[in-house]
GROMACS .gro file of N, CA and C in nm:
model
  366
    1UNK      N    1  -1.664   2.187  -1.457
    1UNK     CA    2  -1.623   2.279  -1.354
    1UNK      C    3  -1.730   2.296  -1.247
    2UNK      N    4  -1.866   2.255  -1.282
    2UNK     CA    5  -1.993   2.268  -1.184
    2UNK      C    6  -1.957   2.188  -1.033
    3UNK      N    7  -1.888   2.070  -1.121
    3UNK     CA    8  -1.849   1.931  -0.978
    3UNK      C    9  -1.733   2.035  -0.894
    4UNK      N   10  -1.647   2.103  -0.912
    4UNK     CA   11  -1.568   2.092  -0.850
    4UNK      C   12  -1.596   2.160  -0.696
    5UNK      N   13  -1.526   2.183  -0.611
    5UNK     CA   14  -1.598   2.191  -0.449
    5UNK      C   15  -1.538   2.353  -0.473
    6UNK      N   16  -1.589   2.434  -0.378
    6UNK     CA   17  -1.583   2.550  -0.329
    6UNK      C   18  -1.418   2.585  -0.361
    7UNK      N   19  -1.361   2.702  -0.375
    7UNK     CA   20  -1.179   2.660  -0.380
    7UNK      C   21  -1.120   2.635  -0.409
    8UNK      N   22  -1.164   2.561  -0.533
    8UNK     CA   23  -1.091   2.497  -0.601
    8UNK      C   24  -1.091   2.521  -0.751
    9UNK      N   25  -0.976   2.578  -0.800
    9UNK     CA   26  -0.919   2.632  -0.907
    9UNK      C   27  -0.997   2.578  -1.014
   10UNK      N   28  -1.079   2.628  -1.143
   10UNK     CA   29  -1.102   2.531  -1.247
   10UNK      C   30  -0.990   2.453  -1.333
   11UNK      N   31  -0.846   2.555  -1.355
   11UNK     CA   32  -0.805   2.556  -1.441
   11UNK      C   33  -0.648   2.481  -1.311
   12UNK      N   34  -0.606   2.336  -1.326
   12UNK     CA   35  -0.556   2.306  -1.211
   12UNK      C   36  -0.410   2.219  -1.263
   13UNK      N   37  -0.298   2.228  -1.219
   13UNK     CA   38  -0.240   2.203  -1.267
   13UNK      C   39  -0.152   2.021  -1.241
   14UNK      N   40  -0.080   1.988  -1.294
   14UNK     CA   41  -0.055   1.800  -1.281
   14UNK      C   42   0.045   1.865  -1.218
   15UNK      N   43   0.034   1.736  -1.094
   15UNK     CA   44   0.125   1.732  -0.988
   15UNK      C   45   0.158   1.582  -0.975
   16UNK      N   46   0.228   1.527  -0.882
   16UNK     CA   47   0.331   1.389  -0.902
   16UNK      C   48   0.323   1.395  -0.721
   17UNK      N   49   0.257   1.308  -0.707
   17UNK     CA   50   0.300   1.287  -0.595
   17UNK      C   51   0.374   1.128  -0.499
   18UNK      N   52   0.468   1.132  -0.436
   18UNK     CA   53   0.587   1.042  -0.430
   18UNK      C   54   0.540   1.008  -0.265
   19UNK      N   55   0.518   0.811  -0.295
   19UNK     CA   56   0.464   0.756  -0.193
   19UNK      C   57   0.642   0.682  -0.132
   20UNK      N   58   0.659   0.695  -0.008
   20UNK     CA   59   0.843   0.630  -0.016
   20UNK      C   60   0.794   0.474   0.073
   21UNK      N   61   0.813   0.374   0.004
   21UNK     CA   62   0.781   0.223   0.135
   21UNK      C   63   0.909   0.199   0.180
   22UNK      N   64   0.944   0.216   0.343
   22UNK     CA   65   1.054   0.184   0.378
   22UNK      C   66   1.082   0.042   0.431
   23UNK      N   67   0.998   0.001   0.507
   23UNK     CA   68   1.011  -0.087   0.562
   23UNK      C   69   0.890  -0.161   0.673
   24UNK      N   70   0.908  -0.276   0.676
   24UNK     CA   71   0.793  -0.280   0.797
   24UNK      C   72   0.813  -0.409   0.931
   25UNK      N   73   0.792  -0.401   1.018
   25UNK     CA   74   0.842  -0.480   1.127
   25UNK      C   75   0.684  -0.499   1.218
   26UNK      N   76   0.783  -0.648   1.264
   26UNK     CA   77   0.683  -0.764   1.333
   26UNK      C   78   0.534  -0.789   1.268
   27UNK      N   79   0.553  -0.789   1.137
   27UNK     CA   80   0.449  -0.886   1.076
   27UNK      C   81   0.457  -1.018   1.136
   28UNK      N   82   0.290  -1.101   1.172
   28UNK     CA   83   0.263  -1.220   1.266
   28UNK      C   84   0.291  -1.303   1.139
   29UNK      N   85   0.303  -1.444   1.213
   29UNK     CA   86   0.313  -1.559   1.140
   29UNK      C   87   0.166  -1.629   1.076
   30UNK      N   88   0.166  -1.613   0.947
   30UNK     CA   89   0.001  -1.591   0.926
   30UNK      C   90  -0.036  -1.783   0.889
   31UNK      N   91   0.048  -1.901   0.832
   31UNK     CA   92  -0.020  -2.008   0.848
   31UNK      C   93  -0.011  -2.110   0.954
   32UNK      N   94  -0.080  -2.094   1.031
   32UNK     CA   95  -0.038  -2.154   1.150
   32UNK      C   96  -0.163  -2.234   1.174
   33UNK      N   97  -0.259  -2.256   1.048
   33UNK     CA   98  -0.406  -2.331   1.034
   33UNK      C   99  -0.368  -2.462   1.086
   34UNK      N  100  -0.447  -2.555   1.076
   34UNK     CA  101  -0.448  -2.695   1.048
   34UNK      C  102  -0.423  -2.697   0.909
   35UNK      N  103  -0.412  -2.684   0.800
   35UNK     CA  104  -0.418  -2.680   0.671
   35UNK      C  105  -0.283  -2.675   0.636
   36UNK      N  106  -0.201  -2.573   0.688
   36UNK     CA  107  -0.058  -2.512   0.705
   36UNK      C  108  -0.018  -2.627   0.756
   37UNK      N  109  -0.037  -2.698   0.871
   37UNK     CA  110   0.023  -2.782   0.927
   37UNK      C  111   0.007  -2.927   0.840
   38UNK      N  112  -0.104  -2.929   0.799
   38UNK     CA  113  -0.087  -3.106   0.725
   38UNK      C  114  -0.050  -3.039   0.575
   39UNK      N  115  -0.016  -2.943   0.539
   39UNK     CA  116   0.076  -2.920   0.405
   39UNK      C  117   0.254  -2.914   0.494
   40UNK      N  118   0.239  -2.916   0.557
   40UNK     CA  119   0.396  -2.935   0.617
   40UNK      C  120   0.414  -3.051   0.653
   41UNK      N  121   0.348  -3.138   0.704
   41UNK     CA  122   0.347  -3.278   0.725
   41UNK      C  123   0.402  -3.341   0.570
   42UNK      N  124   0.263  -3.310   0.501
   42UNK     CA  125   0.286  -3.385   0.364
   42UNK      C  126   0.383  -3.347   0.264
   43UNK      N  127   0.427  -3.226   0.239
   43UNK     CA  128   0.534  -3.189   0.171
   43UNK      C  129   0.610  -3.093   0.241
   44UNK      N  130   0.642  -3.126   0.314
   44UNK     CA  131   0.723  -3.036   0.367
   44UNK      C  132   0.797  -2.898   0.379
   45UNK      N  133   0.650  -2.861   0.306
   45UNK     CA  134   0.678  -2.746   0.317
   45UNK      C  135   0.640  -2.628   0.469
   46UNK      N  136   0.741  -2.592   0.511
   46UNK     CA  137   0.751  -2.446   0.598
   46UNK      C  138   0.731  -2.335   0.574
   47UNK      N  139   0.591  -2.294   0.564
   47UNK     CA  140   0.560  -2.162   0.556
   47UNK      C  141   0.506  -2.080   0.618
   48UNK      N  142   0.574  -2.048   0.735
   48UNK     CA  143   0.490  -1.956   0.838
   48UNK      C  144   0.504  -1.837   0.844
   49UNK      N  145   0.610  -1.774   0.761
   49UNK     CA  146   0.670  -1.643   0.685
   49UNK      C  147   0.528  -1.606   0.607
   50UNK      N  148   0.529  -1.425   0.617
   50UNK     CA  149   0.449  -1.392   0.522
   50UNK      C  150   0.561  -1.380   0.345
   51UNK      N  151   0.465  -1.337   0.282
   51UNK     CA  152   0.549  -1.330   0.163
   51UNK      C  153   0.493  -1.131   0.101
   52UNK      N  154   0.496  -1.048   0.197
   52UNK     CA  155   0.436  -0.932   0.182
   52UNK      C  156   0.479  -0.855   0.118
   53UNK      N  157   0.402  -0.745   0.033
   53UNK     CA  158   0.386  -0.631  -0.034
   53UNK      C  159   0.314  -0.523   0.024
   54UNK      N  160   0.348  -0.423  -0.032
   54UNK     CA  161   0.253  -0.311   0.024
   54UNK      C  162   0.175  -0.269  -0.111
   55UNK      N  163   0.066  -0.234  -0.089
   55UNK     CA  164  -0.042  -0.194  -0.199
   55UNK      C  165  -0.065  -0.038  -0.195
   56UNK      N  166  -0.053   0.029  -0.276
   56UNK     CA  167  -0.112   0.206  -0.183
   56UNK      C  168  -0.215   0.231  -0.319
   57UNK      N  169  -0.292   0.331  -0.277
   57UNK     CA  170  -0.465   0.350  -0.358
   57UNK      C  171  -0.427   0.502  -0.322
   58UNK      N  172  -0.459   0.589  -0.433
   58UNK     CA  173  -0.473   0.728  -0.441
   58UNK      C  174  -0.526   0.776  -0.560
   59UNK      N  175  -0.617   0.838  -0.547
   59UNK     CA  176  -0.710   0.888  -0.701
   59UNK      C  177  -0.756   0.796  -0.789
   60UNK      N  178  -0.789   0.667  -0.717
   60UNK     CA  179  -0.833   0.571  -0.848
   60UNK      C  180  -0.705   0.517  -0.914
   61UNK      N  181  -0.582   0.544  -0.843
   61UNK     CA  182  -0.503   0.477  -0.892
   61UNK      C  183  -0.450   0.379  -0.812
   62UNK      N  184  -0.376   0.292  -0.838
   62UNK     CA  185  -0.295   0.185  -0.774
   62UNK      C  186  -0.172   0.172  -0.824
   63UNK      N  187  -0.090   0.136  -0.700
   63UNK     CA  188   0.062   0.139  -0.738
   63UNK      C  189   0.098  -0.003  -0.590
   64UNK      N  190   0.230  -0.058  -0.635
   64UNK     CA  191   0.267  -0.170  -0.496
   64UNK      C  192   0.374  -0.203  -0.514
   65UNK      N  193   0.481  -0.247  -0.413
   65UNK     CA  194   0.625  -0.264  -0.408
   65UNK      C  195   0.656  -0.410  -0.430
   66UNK      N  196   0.739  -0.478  -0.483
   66UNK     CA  197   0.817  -0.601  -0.474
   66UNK      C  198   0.772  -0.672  -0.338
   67UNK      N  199   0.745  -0.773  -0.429
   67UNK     CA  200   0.738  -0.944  -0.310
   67UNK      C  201   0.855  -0.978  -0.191
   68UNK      N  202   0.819  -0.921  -0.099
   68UNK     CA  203   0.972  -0.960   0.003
   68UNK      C  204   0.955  -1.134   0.021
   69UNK      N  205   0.979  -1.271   0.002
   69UNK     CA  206   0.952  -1.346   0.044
   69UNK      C  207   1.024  -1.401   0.166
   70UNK      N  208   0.901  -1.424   0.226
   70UNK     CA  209   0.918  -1.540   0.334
   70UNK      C  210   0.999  -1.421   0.498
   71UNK      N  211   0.918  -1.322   0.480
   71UNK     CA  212   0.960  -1.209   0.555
   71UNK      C  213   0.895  -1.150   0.702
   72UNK      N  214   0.946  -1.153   0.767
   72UNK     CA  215   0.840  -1.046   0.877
   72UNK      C  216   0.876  -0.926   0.926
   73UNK      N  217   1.024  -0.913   0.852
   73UNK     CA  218   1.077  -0.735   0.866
   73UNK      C  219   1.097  -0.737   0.726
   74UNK      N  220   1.051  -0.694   0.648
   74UNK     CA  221   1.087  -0.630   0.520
   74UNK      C  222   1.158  -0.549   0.471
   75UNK      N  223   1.243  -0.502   0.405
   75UNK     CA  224   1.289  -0.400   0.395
   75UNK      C  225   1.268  -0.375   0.218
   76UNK      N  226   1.199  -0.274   0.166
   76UNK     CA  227   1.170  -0.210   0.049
   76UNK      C  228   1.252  -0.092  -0.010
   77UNK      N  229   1.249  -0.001   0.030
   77UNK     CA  230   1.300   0.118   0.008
   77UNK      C  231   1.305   0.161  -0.120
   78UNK      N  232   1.132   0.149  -0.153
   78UNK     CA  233   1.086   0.154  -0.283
   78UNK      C  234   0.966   0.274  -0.289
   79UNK      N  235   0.997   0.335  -0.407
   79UNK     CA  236   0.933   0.509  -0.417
   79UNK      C  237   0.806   0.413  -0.512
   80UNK      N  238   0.667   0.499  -0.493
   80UNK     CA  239   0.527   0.441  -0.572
   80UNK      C  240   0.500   0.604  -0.615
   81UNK      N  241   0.504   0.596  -0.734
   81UNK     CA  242   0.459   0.755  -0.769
   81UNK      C  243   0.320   0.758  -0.820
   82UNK      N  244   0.243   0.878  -0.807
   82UNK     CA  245   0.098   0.877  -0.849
   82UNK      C  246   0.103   1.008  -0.945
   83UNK      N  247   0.065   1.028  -1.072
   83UNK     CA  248   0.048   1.182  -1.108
   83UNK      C  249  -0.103   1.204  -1.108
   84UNK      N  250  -0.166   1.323  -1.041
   84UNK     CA  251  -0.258   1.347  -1.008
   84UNK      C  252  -0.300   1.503  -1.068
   85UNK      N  253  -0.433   1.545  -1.098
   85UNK     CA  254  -0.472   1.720  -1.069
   85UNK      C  255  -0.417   1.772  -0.919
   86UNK      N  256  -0.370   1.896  -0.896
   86UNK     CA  257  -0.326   1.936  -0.779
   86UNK      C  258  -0.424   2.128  -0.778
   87UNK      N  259  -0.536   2.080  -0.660
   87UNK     CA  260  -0.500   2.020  -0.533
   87UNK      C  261  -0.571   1.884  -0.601
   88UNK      N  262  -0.506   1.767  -0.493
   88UNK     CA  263  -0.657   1.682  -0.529
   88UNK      C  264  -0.764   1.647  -0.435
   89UNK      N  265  -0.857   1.593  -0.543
   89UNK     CA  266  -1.005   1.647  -0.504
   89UNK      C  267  -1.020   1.517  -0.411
   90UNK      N  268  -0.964   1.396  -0.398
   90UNK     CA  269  -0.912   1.290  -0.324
   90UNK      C  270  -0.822   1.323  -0.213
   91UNK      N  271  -0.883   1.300  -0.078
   91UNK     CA  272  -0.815   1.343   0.050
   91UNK      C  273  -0.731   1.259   0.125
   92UNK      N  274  -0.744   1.127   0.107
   92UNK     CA  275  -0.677   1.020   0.180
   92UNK      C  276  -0.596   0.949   0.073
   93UNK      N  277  -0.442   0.859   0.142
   93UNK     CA  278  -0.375   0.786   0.078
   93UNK      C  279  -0.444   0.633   0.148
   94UNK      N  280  -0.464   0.532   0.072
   94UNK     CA  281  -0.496   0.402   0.168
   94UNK      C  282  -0.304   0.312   0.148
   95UNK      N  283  -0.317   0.264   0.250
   95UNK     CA  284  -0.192   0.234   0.255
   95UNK      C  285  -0.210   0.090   0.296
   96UNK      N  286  -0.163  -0.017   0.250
   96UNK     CA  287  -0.254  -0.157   0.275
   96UNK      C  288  -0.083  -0.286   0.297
   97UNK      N  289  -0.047  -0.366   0.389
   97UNK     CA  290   0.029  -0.456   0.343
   97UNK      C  291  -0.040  -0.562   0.343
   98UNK      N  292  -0.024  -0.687   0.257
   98UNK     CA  293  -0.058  -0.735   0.186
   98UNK      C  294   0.031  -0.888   0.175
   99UNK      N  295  -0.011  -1.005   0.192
   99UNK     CA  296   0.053  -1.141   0.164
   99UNK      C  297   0.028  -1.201   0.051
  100UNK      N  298   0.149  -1.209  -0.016
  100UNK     CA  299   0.121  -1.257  -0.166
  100UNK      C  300   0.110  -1.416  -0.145
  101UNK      N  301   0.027  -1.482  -0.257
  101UNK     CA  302  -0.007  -1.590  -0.252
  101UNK      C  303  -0.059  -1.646  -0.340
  102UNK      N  304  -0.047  -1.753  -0.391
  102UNK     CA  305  -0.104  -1.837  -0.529
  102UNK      C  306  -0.246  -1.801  -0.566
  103UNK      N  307  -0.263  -1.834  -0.444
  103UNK     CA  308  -0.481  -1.829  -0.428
  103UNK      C  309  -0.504  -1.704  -0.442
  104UNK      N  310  -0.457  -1.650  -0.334
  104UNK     CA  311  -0.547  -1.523  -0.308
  104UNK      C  312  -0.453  -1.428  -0.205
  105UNK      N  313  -0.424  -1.319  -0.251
  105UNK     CA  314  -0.355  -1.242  -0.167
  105UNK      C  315  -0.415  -1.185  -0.008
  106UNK      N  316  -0.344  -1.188   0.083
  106UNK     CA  317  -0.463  -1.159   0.202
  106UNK      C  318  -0.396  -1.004   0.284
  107UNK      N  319  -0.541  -0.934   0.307
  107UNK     CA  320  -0.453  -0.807   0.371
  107UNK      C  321  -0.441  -0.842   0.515
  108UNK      N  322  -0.319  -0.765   0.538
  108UNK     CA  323  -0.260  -0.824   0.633
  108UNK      C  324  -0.297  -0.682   0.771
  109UNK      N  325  -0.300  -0.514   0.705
  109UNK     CA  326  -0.298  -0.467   0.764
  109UNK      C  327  -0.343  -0.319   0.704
  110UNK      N  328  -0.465  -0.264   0.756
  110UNK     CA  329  -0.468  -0.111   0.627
  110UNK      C  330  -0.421   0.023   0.726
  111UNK      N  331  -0.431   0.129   0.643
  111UNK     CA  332  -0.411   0.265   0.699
  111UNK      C  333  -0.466   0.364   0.583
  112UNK      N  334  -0.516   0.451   0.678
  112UNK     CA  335  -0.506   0.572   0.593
  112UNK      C  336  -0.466   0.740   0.575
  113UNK      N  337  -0.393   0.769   0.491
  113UNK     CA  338  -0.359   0.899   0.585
  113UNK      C  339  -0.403   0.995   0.499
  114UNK      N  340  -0.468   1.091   0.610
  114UNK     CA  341  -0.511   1.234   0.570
  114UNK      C  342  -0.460   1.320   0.532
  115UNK      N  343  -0.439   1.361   0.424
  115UNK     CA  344  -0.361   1.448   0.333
  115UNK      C  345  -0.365   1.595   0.377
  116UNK      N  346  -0.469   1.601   0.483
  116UNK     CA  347  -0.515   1.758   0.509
  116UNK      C  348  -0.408   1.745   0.625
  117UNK      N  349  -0.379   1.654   0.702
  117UNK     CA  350  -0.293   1.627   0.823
  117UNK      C  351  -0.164   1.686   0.795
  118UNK      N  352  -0.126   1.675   0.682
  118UNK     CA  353   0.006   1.619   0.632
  118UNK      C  354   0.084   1.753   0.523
  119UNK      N  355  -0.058   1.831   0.474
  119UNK     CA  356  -0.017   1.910   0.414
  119UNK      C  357  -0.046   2.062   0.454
  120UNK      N  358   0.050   2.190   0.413
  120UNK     CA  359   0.019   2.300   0.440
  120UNK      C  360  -0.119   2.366   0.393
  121UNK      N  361  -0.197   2.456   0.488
  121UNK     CA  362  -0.325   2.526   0.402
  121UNK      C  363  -0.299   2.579   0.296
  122UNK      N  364  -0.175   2.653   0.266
  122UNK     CA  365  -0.164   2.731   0.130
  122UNK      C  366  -0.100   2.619   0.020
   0.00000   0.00000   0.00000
């Protein structure tokens, strides 16, 4: 109880808090390398579509929506729930989309939102 900040209740109760991913528009065409291009030459494969997810980070936790493939408007309309201490002692949601990929997933785009923005003082 020494850690906790000024205000904040010792005795605190579990709360759930509900992240909603709706959707996302004009994601860029991300292989457009030389690399992209002589893998399309050689197997013909066309991949200039992302293949995106959204990632969200809150309290040390992680949560992320379904693989849209081969997308640049997505549509999700997928709930990420977090259960947390309330208030929490964690102020920001990171909100990240994300291109899925064999190798290595690449972020495509971050955010973060301020919970103090977003929520009432009481």
């Amino acid at each position: 109880n020494l850690l906790l900040p000024d205000g904040v209740p010792p005795e605190r109760q579990w709360a759930r808090f509900y992240v909603k991913i709706y959707r996302a528009e004009g994601l860029p065409r991300m292989n457009t390398s030389i690399m992209a291009n002589v893998k399309k030459a050689l197997i013909g494969e066309n991949k200039d579509l992302v293949d995106p997810y959204v990632q969200v980070a809150f309290a040390g936790q992680k949560g992320k929506t379904s693989i849209q493939k081969s997308s640049y408007e997505p549509l999700w309309n997928e709930q990420i729930i977090f259960t947390e201490m309330f208030p929490p002692l964690c102020k920001r949601i990171k909100v990240q989309i994300r291109d899925s990929d064999k190798v290595n997933d690449v972020a495509i785009g971050t955010h973060f939102i301020d919970l103090r923005k977003i929520s009432n003082e009481g």
